[in-house]
Amino acid sequence: KTMKIEGMMCQHCVAHVTKALEGVTGVAAVEVNLKKKTAVVTSETELADEILTAAVTEAGYEVKKIS
């Protein structure tokens, strides 16, 4: 899944989002792109968008879209 995330401004933000998403059970890999303001999440099983959104929101960032 590709997540469009607002609020990331530096590598520190990237680390926060990466750590938050990696903490979700079932997530196999996370690739955050600061320039595009996206996070690509690879999971072992189908994950609900709400679970991923909650993890990012809890880290202090806003999810605009998940595709």
PDB file of N, CA, C and O in Angstrom:
ATOM      1  N   LYS A   1       0.842  -1.182   0.000  1.00  0.00           N
ATOM      2  CA  LYS A   1       0.000   0.000   0.000  1.00  0.00           C
ATOM      3  C   LYS A   1       0.882   1.237   0.000  1.00  0.00           C
ATOM      4  O   LYS A   1       1.926   1.250   0.626  1.00  0.00           O
ATOM      5  N   THR A   2       0.438   2.248  -0.692  1.00  0.00           N
ATOM      6  CA  THR A   2       1.158   3.520  -0.708  1.00  0.00           C
ATOM      7  C   THR A   2       0.345   4.537   0.081  1.00  0.00           C
ATOM      8  O   THR A   2      -0.836   4.737  -0.186  1.00  0.00           O
ATOM      9  N   MET A   3       1.014   5.156   1.044  1.00  0.00           N
ATOM     10  CA  MET A   3       0.357   6.147   1.897  1.00  0.00           C
ATOM     11  C   MET A   3       0.902   7.532   1.590  1.00  0.00           C
ATOM     12  O   MET A   3       2.103   7.716   1.516  1.00  0.00           O
ATOM     13  N   LYS A   4       0.016   8.505   1.412  1.00  0.00           N
ATOM     14  CA  LYS A   4       0.400   9.905   1.231  1.00  0.00           C
ATOM     15  C   LYS A   4       0.320  10.546   2.614  1.00  0.00           C
ATOM     16  O   LYS A   4      -0.741  10.528   3.241  1.00  0.00           O
ATOM     17  N   ILE A   5       1.465  11.054   3.095  1.00  0.00           N
ATOM     18  CA  ILE A   5       1.542  11.546   4.473  1.00  0.00           C
ATOM     19  C   ILE A   5       1.975  13.014   4.508  1.00  0.00           C
ATOM     20  O   ILE A   5       2.967  13.388   3.892  1.00  0.00           O
ATOM     21  N   GLU A   6       1.215  13.813   5.246  1.00  0.00           N
ATOM     22  CA  GLU A   6       1.548  15.229   5.426  1.00  0.00           C
ATOM     23  C   GLU A   6       2.262  15.417   6.756  1.00  0.00           C
ATOM     24  O   GLU A   6       1.994  14.708   7.719  1.00  0.00           O
ATOM     25  N   GLY A   7       3.165  16.402   6.795  1.00  0.00           N
ATOM     26  CA  GLY A   7       3.810  16.773   8.045  1.00  0.00           C
ATOM     27  C   GLY A   7       5.261  16.336   8.156  1.00  0.00           C
ATOM     28  O   GLY A   7       5.949  16.739   9.086  1.00  0.00           O
ATOM     29  N   MET A   8       5.733  15.523   7.206  1.00  0.00           N
ATOM     30  CA  MET A   8       7.139  15.095   7.254  1.00  0.00           C
ATOM     31  C   MET A   8       8.013  16.177   6.623  1.00  0.00           C
ATOM     32  O   MET A   8       7.743  16.610   5.512  1.00  0.00           O
ATOM     33  N   MET A   9       9.056  16.617   7.368  1.00  0.00           N
ATOM     34  CA  MET A   9       9.902  17.690   6.860  1.00  0.00           C
ATOM     35  C   MET A   9      11.390  17.350   6.838  1.00  0.00           C
ATOM     36  O   MET A   9      12.167  18.065   6.234  1.00  0.00           O
ATOM     37  N   CYS A  10      11.778  16.275   7.530  1.00  0.00           N
ATOM     38  CA  CYS A  10      13.200  15.954   7.617  1.00  0.00           C
ATOM     39  C   CYS A  10      13.394  14.450   7.801  1.00  0.00           C
ATOM     40  O   CYS A  10      12.420  13.710   7.933  1.00  0.00           O
ATOM     41  N   GLN A  11      14.644  14.028   7.847  1.00  0.00           N
ATOM     42  CA  GLN A  11      14.941  12.605   8.027  1.00  0.00           C
ATOM     43  C   GLN A  11      14.487  12.094   9.391  1.00  0.00           C
ATOM     44  O   GLN A  11      14.178  10.924   9.556  1.00  0.00           O
ATOM     45  N   HIS A  12      14.427  13.002  10.361  1.00  0.00           N
ATOM     46  CA  HIS A  12      13.940  12.632  11.691  1.00  0.00           C
ATOM     47  C   HIS A  12      12.466  12.217  11.607  1.00  0.00           C
ATOM     48  O   HIS A  12      12.048  11.232  12.220  1.00  0.00           O
ATOM     49  N   CYS A  13      11.705  12.955  10.795  1.00  0.00           N
ATOM     50  CA  CYS A  13      10.297  12.630  10.570  1.00  0.00           C
ATOM     51  C   CYS A  13      10.174  11.273   9.875  1.00  0.00           C
ATOM     52  O   CYS A  13       9.317  10.465  10.228  1.00  0.00           O
ATOM     53  N   VAL A  14      11.026  11.047   8.895  1.00  0.00           N
ATOM     54  CA  VAL A  14      11.034   9.770   8.163  1.00  0.00           C
ATOM     55  C   VAL A  14      11.258   8.624   9.145  1.00  0.00           C
ATOM     56  O   VAL A  14      10.572   7.598   9.093  1.00  0.00           O
ATOM     57  N   ALA A  15      12.196   8.805  10.069  1.00  0.00           N
ATOM     58  CA  ALA A  15      12.497   7.767  11.055  1.00  0.00           C
ATOM     59  C   ALA A  15      11.292   7.504  11.954  1.00  0.00           C
ATOM     60  O   ALA A  15      10.987   6.348  12.266  1.00  0.00           O
ATOM     61  N   HIS A  16      10.587   8.565  12.360  1.00  0.00           N
ATOM     62  CA  HIS A  16       9.391   8.418  13.200  1.00  0.00           C
ATOM     63  C   HIS A  16       8.311   7.616  12.485  1.00  0.00           C
ATOM     64  O   HIS A  16       7.719   6.701  13.061  1.00  0.00           O
ATOM     65  N   VAL A  17       8.038   7.978  11.235  1.00  0.00           N
ATOM     66  CA  VAL A  17       6.992   7.298  10.460  1.00  0.00           C
ATOM     67  C   VAL A  17       7.386   5.846  10.203  1.00  0.00           C
ATOM     68  O   VAL A  17       6.571   4.934  10.352  1.00  0.00           O
ATOM     69  N   THR A  18       8.650   5.624   9.851  1.00  0.00           N
ATOM     70  CA  THR A  18       9.138   4.266   9.593  1.00  0.00           C
ATOM     71  C   THR A  18       8.969   3.403  10.837  1.00  0.00           C
ATOM     72  O   THR A  18       8.434   2.291  10.769  1.00  0.00           O
ATOM     73  N   LYS A  19       9.392   3.924  11.979  1.00  0.00           N
ATOM     74  CA  LYS A  19       9.301   3.171  13.239  1.00  0.00           C
ATOM     75  C   LYS A  19       7.846   2.874  13.593  1.00  0.00           C
ATOM     76  O   LYS A  19       7.511   1.766  14.026  1.00  0.00           O
ATOM     77  N   ALA A  20       6.967   3.854  13.397  1.00  0.00           N
ATOM     78  CA  ALA A  20       5.544   3.679  13.708  1.00  0.00           C
ATOM     79  C   ALA A  20       4.928   2.571  12.853  1.00  0.00           C
ATOM     80  O   ALA A  20       4.211   1.705  13.365  1.00  0.00           O
ATOM     81  N   LEU A  21       5.227   2.594  11.560  1.00  0.00           N
ATOM     82  CA  LEU A  21       4.652   1.590  10.662  1.00  0.00           C
ATOM     83  C   LEU A  21       5.275   0.210  10.860  1.00  0.00           C
ATOM     84  O   LEU A  21       4.587  -0.804  10.762  1.00  0.00           O
ATOM     85  N   GLU A  22       6.575   0.174  11.151  1.00  0.00           N
ATOM     86  CA  GLU A  22       7.226  -1.114  11.404  1.00  0.00           C
ATOM     87  C   GLU A  22       6.693  -1.764  12.679  1.00  0.00           C
ATOM     88  O   GLU A  22       6.782  -2.974  12.845  1.00  0.00           O
ATOM     89  N   GLY A  23       6.124  -0.956  13.562  1.00  0.00           N
ATOM     90  CA  GLY A  23       5.567  -1.470  14.807  1.00  0.00           C
ATOM     91  C   GLY A  23       4.213  -2.149  14.646  1.00  0.00           C
ATOM     92  O   GLY A  23       3.722  -2.793  15.561  1.00  0.00           O
ATOM     93  N   VAL A  24       3.609  -1.997  13.464  1.00  0.00           N
ATOM     94  CA  VAL A  24       2.307  -2.621  13.205  1.00  0.00           C
ATOM     95  C   VAL A  24       2.511  -4.107  12.910  1.00  0.00           C
ATOM     96  O   VAL A  24       3.330  -4.471  12.065  1.00  0.00           O
ATOM     97  N   THR A  25       1.780  -4.950  13.603  1.00  0.00           N
ATOM     98  CA  THR A  25       1.879  -6.399  13.401  1.00  0.00           C
ATOM     99  C   THR A  25       1.491  -6.754  11.966  1.00  0.00           C
ATOM    100  O   THR A  25       0.453  -6.308  11.481  1.00  0.00           O
ATOM    101  N   GLY A  26       2.355  -7.531  11.300  1.00  0.00           N
ATOM    102  CA  GLY A  26       2.077  -7.955   9.929  1.00  0.00           C
ATOM    103  C   GLY A  26       2.843  -7.171   8.874  1.00  0.00           C
ATOM    104  O   GLY A  26       2.910  -7.582   7.720  1.00  0.00           O
ATOM    105  N   VAL A  27       3.419  -6.029   9.263  1.00  0.00           N
ATOM    106  CA  VAL A  27       4.184  -5.218   8.305  1.00  0.00           C
ATOM    107  C   VAL A  27       5.544  -5.875   8.081  1.00  0.00           C
ATOM    108  O   VAL A  27       6.275  -6.154   9.027  1.00  0.00           O
ATOM    109  N   ALA A  28       5.866  -6.134   6.809  1.00  0.00           N
ATOM    110  CA  ALA A  28       7.132  -6.788   6.460  1.00  0.00           C
ATOM    111  C   ALA A  28       8.218  -5.771   6.122  1.00  0.00           C
ATOM    112  O   ALA A  28       9.381  -5.957   6.458  1.00  0.00           O
ATOM    113  N   ALA A  29       7.828  -4.677   5.445  1.00  0.00           N
ATOM    114  CA  ALA A  29       8.809  -3.667   5.039  1.00  0.00           C
ATOM    115  C   ALA A  29       8.133  -2.310   4.895  1.00  0.00           C
ATOM    116  O   ALA A  29       6.953  -2.223   4.570  1.00  0.00           O
ATOM    117  N   VAL A  30       8.921  -1.253   5.140  1.00  0.00           N
ATOM    118  CA  VAL A  30       8.427   0.124   5.008  1.00  0.00           C
ATOM    119  C   VAL A  30       9.484   0.926   4.264  1.00  0.00           C
ATOM    120  O   VAL A  30      10.660   0.875   4.606  1.00  0.00           O
ATOM    121  N   GLU A  31       9.060   1.667   3.246  1.00  0.00           N
ATOM    122  CA  GLU A  31       9.970   2.549   2.518  1.00  0.00           C
ATOM    123  C   GLU A  31       9.347   3.939   2.468  1.00  0.00           C
ATOM    124  O   GLU A  31       8.325   4.147   1.821  1.00  0.00           O
ATOM    125  N   VAL A  32       9.945   4.876   3.224  1.00  0.00           N
ATOM    126  CA  VAL A  32       9.411   6.233   3.302  1.00  0.00           C
ATOM    127  C   VAL A  32      10.220   7.148   2.380  1.00  0.00           C
ATOM    128  O   VAL A  32      11.441   7.127   2.389  1.00  0.00           O
ATOM    129  N   ASN A  33       9.499   7.943   1.563  1.00  0.00           N
ATOM    130  CA  ASN A  33      10.136   8.876   0.648  1.00  0.00           C
ATOM    131  C   ASN A  33       9.753  10.287   1.076  1.00  0.00           C
ATOM    132  O   ASN A  33       8.596  10.692   0.945  1.00  0.00           O
ATOM    133  N   LEU A  34      10.730  11.026   1.608  1.00  0.00           N
ATOM    134  CA  LEU A  34      10.480  12.379   2.121  1.00  0.00           C
ATOM    135  C   LEU A  34      10.073  13.334   1.001  1.00  0.00           C
ATOM    136  O   LEU A  34       9.153  14.134   1.158  1.00  0.00           O
ATOM    137  N   LYS A  35      10.733  13.246  -0.138  1.00  0.00           N
ATOM    138  CA  LYS A  35      10.477  14.153  -1.256  1.00  0.00           C
ATOM    139  C   LYS A  35       9.037  14.011  -1.777  1.00  0.00           C
ATOM    140  O   LYS A  35       8.352  14.991  -2.015  1.00  0.00           O
ATOM    141  N   LYS A  36       8.580  12.768  -1.915  1.00  0.00           N
ATOM    142  CA  LYS A  36       7.222  12.506  -2.413  1.00  0.00           C
ATOM    143  C   LYS A  36       6.185  12.521  -1.300  1.00  0.00           C
ATOM    144  O   LYS A  36       4.984  12.457  -1.566  1.00  0.00           O
ATOM    145  N   LYS A  37       6.664  12.566  -0.042  1.00  0.00           N
ATOM    146  CA  LYS A  37       5.789  12.504   1.138  1.00  0.00           C
ATOM    147  C   LYS A  37       4.930  11.239   1.119  1.00  0.00           C
ATOM    148  O   LYS A  37       3.713  11.282   1.347  1.00  0.00           O
ATOM    149  N   THR A  38       5.581  10.107   0.830  1.00  0.00           N
ATOM    150  CA  THR A  38       4.864   8.838   0.790  1.00  0.00           C
ATOM    151  C   THR A  38       5.566   7.787   1.638  1.00  0.00           C
ATOM    152  O   THR A  38       6.743   7.908   1.948  1.00  0.00           O
ATOM    153  N   ALA A  39       4.801   6.758   1.973  1.00  0.00           N
ATOM    154  CA  ALA A  39       5.342   5.579   2.630  1.00  0.00           C
ATOM    155  C   ALA A  39       4.754   4.375   1.902  1.00  0.00           C
ATOM    156  O   ALA A  39       3.537   4.293   1.730  1.00  0.00           O
ATOM    157  N   VAL A  40       5.611   3.479   1.447  1.00  0.00           N
ATOM    158  CA  VAL A  40       5.151   2.251   0.807  1.00  0.00           C
ATOM    159  C   VAL A  40       5.287   1.142   1.839  1.00  0.00           C
ATOM    160  O   VAL A  40       6.375   0.879   2.342  1.00  0.00           O
ATOM    161  N   VAL A  41       4.159   0.518   2.154  1.00  0.00           N
ATOM    162  CA  VAL A  41       4.114  -0.523   3.181  1.00  0.00           C
ATOM    163  C   VAL A  41       3.887  -1.880   2.525  1.00  0.00           C
ATOM    164  O   VAL A  41       2.938  -2.057   1.771  1.00  0.00           O
ATOM    165  N   THR A  42       4.781  -2.820   2.807  1.00  0.00           N
ATOM    166  CA  THR A  42       4.630  -4.192   2.334  1.00  0.00           C
ATOM    167  C   THR A  42       4.258  -5.031   3.546  1.00  0.00           C
ATOM    168  O   THR A  42       4.924  -4.958   4.576  1.00  0.00           O
ATOM    169  N   SER A  43       3.175  -5.800   3.406  1.00  0.00           N
ATOM    170  CA  SER A  43       2.724  -6.598   4.541  1.00  0.00           C
ATOM    171  C   SER A  43       2.587  -8.073   4.169  1.00  0.00           C
ATOM    172  O   SER A  43       2.425  -8.415   3.014  1.00  0.00           O
ATOM    173  N   GLU A  44       2.674  -8.908   5.211  1.00  0.00           N
ATOM    174  CA  GLU A  44       2.559 -10.353   5.022  1.00  0.00           C
ATOM    175  C   GLU A  44       1.106 -10.744   4.808  1.00  0.00           C
ATOM    176  O   GLU A  44       0.804 -11.711   4.123  1.00  0.00           O
ATOM    177  N   THR A  45       0.194  -9.979   5.422  1.00  0.00           N
ATOM    178  CA  THR A  45      -1.231 -10.221   5.291  1.00  0.00           C
ATOM    179  C   THR A  45      -1.914  -8.903   4.952  1.00  0.00           C
ATOM    180  O   THR A  45      -1.292  -7.841   5.049  1.00  0.00           O
ATOM    181  N   GLU A  46      -3.178  -8.964   4.589  1.00  0.00           N
ATOM    182  CA  GLU A  46      -3.936  -7.753   4.281  1.00  0.00           C
ATOM    183  C   GLU A  46      -4.152  -6.960   5.570  1.00  0.00           C
ATOM    184  O   GLU A  46      -4.657  -7.487   6.551  1.00  0.00           O
ATOM    185  N   LEU A  47      -3.740  -5.703   5.559  1.00  0.00           N
ATOM    186  CA  LEU A  47      -3.909  -4.841   6.737  1.00  0.00           C
ATOM    187  C   LEU A  47      -4.967  -3.791   6.446  1.00  0.00           C
ATOM    188  O   LEU A  47      -5.000  -3.219   5.351  1.00  0.00           O
ATOM    189  N   ALA A  48      -5.804  -3.520   7.425  1.00  0.00           N
ATOM    190  CA  ALA A  48      -6.830  -2.490   7.280  1.00  0.00           C
ATOM    191  C   ALA A  48      -6.163  -1.112   7.230  1.00  0.00           C
ATOM    192  O   ALA A  48      -5.210  -0.853   7.962  1.00  0.00           O
ATOM    193  N   ASP A  49      -6.671  -0.256   6.352  1.00  0.00           N
ATOM    194  CA  ASP A  49      -6.141   1.104   6.236  1.00  0.00           C
ATOM    195  C   ASP A  49      -6.190   1.835   7.572  1.00  0.00           C
ATOM    196  O   ASP A  49      -5.306   2.622   7.890  1.00  0.00           O
ATOM    197  N   GLU A  50      -7.228   1.555   8.355  1.00  0.00           N
ATOM    198  CA  GLU A  50      -7.414   2.228   9.647  1.00  0.00           C
ATOM    199  C   GLU A  50      -6.249   1.946  10.600  1.00  0.00           C
ATOM    200  O   GLU A  50      -5.848   2.818  11.363  1.00  0.00           O
ATOM    201  N   ILE A  51      -5.731   0.722  10.561  1.00  0.00           N
ATOM    202  CA  ILE A  51      -4.620   0.344  11.444  1.00  0.00           C
ATOM    203  C   ILE A  51      -3.362   1.132  11.077  1.00  0.00           C
ATOM    204  O   ILE A  51      -2.668   1.655  11.944  1.00  0.00           O
ATOM    205  N   LEU A  52      -3.081   1.222   9.783  1.00  0.00           N
ATOM    206  CA  LEU A  52      -1.901   1.961   9.317  1.00  0.00           C
ATOM    207  C   LEU A  52      -2.062   3.446   9.596  1.00  0.00           C
ATOM    208  O   LEU A  52      -1.128   4.114  10.043  1.00  0.00           O
ATOM    209  N   THR A  53      -3.255   3.970   9.341  1.00  0.00           N
ATOM    210  CA  THR A  53      -3.534   5.388   9.585  1.00  0.00           C
ATOM    211  C   THR A  53      -3.354   5.717  11.062  1.00  0.00           C
ATOM    212  O   THR A  53      -2.748   6.736  11.409  1.00  0.00           O
ATOM    213  N   ALA A  54      -3.856   4.849  11.942  1.00  0.00           N
ATOM    214  CA  ALA A  54      -3.739   5.078  13.384  1.00  0.00           C
ATOM    215  C   ALA A  54      -2.281   5.140  13.813  1.00  0.00           C
ATOM    216  O   ALA A  54      -1.905   5.992  14.625  1.00  0.00           O
ATOM    217  N   ALA A  55      -1.439   4.265  13.266  1.00  0.00           N
ATOM    218  CA  ALA A  55      -0.015   4.248  13.628  1.00  0.00           C
ATOM    219  C   ALA A  55       0.666   5.555  13.232  1.00  0.00           C
ATOM    220  O   ALA A  55       1.437   6.130  14.003  1.00  0.00           O
ATOM    221  N   VAL A  56       0.376   6.042  12.033  1.00  0.00           N
ATOM    222  CA  VAL A  56       0.986   7.290  11.545  1.00  0.00           C
ATOM    223  C   VAL A  56       0.443   8.493  12.313  1.00  0.00           C
ATOM    224  O   VAL A  56       1.197   9.385  12.698  1.00  0.00           O
ATOM    225  N   THR A  57      -0.856   8.500  12.574  1.00  0.00           N
ATOM    226  CA  THR A  57      -1.482   9.602  13.310  1.00  0.00           C
ATOM    227  C   THR A  57      -0.921   9.682  14.720  1.00  0.00           C
ATOM    228  O   THR A  57      -0.632  10.771  15.227  1.00  0.00           O
ATOM    229  N   GLU A  58      -0.738   8.521  15.339  1.00  0.00           N
ATOM    230  CA  GLU A  58      -0.185   8.470  16.691  1.00  0.00           C
ATOM    231  C   GLU A  58       1.242   9.012  16.735  1.00  0.00           C
ATOM    232  O   GLU A  58       1.679   9.567  17.740  1.00  0.00           O
ATOM    233  N   ALA A  59       1.964   8.871  15.628  1.00  0.00           N
ATOM    234  CA  ALA A  59       3.333   9.389  15.538  1.00  0.00           C
ATOM    235  C   ALA A  59       3.352  10.894  15.292  1.00  0.00           C
ATOM    236  O   ALA A  59       4.402  11.536  15.323  1.00  0.00           O
ATOM    237  N   GLY A  60       2.172  11.481  15.019  1.00  0.00           N
ATOM    238  CA  GLY A  60       2.074  12.928  14.869  1.00  0.00           C
ATOM    239  C   GLY A  60       1.993  13.434  13.432  1.00  0.00           C
ATOM    240  O   GLY A  60       2.225  14.615  13.168  1.00  0.00           O
ATOM    241  N   TYR A  61       1.621  12.560  12.513  1.00  0.00           N
ATOM    242  CA  TYR A  61       1.535  12.939  11.097  1.00  0.00           C
ATOM    243  C   TYR A  61       0.147  12.655  10.563  1.00  0.00           C
ATOM    244  O   TYR A  61      -0.612  11.887  11.150  1.00  0.00           O
ATOM    245  N   GLU A  62      -0.187  13.263   9.431  1.00  0.00           N
ATOM    246  CA  GLU A  62      -1.535  13.144   8.877  1.00  0.00           C
ATOM    247  C   GLU A  62      -1.510  12.337   7.584  1.00  0.00           C
ATOM    248  O   GLU A  62      -0.776  12.658   6.658  1.00  0.00           O
ATOM    249  N   VAL A  63      -2.347  11.301   7.533  1.00  0.00           N
ATOM    250  CA  VAL A  63      -2.463  10.479   6.327  1.00  0.00           C
ATOM    251  C   VAL A  63      -3.519  11.121   5.436  1.00  0.00           C
ATOM    252  O   VAL A  63      -4.649  11.328   5.846  1.00  0.00           O
ATOM    253  N   LYS A  64      -3.119  11.460   4.197  1.00  0.00           N
ATOM    254  CA  LYS A  64      -4.027  12.091   3.251  1.00  0.00           C
ATOM    255  C   LYS A  64      -4.751  11.064   2.383  1.00  0.00           C
ATOM    256  O   LYS A  64      -5.889  11.259   1.996  1.00  0.00           O
ATOM    257  N   LYS A  65      -4.029   9.976   2.049  1.00  0.00           N
ATOM    258  CA  LYS A  65      -4.606   8.999   1.116  1.00  0.00           C
ATOM    259  C   LYS A  65      -3.843   7.689   1.233  1.00  0.00           C
ATOM    260  O   LYS A  65      -2.658   7.673   1.511  1.00  0.00           O
ATOM    261  N   ILE A  66      -4.568   6.588   1.014  1.00  0.00           N
ATOM    262  CA  ILE A  66      -3.926   5.266   0.948  1.00  0.00           C
ATOM    263  C   ILE A  66      -4.419   4.591  -0.320  1.00  0.00           C
ATOM    264  O   ILE A  66      -5.611   4.550  -0.589  1.00  0.00           O
ATOM    265  N   SER A  67      -3.469   4.099  -1.086  1.00  0.00           N
ATOM    266  CA  SER A  67      -3.870   3.394  -2.321  1.00  0.00           C
ATOM    267  C   SER A  67      -3.097   2.096  -2.452  1.00  0.00           C
ATOM    268  O   SER A  67      -2.126   1.867  -1.762  1.00  0.00           O
TER     269      SER A  67
END
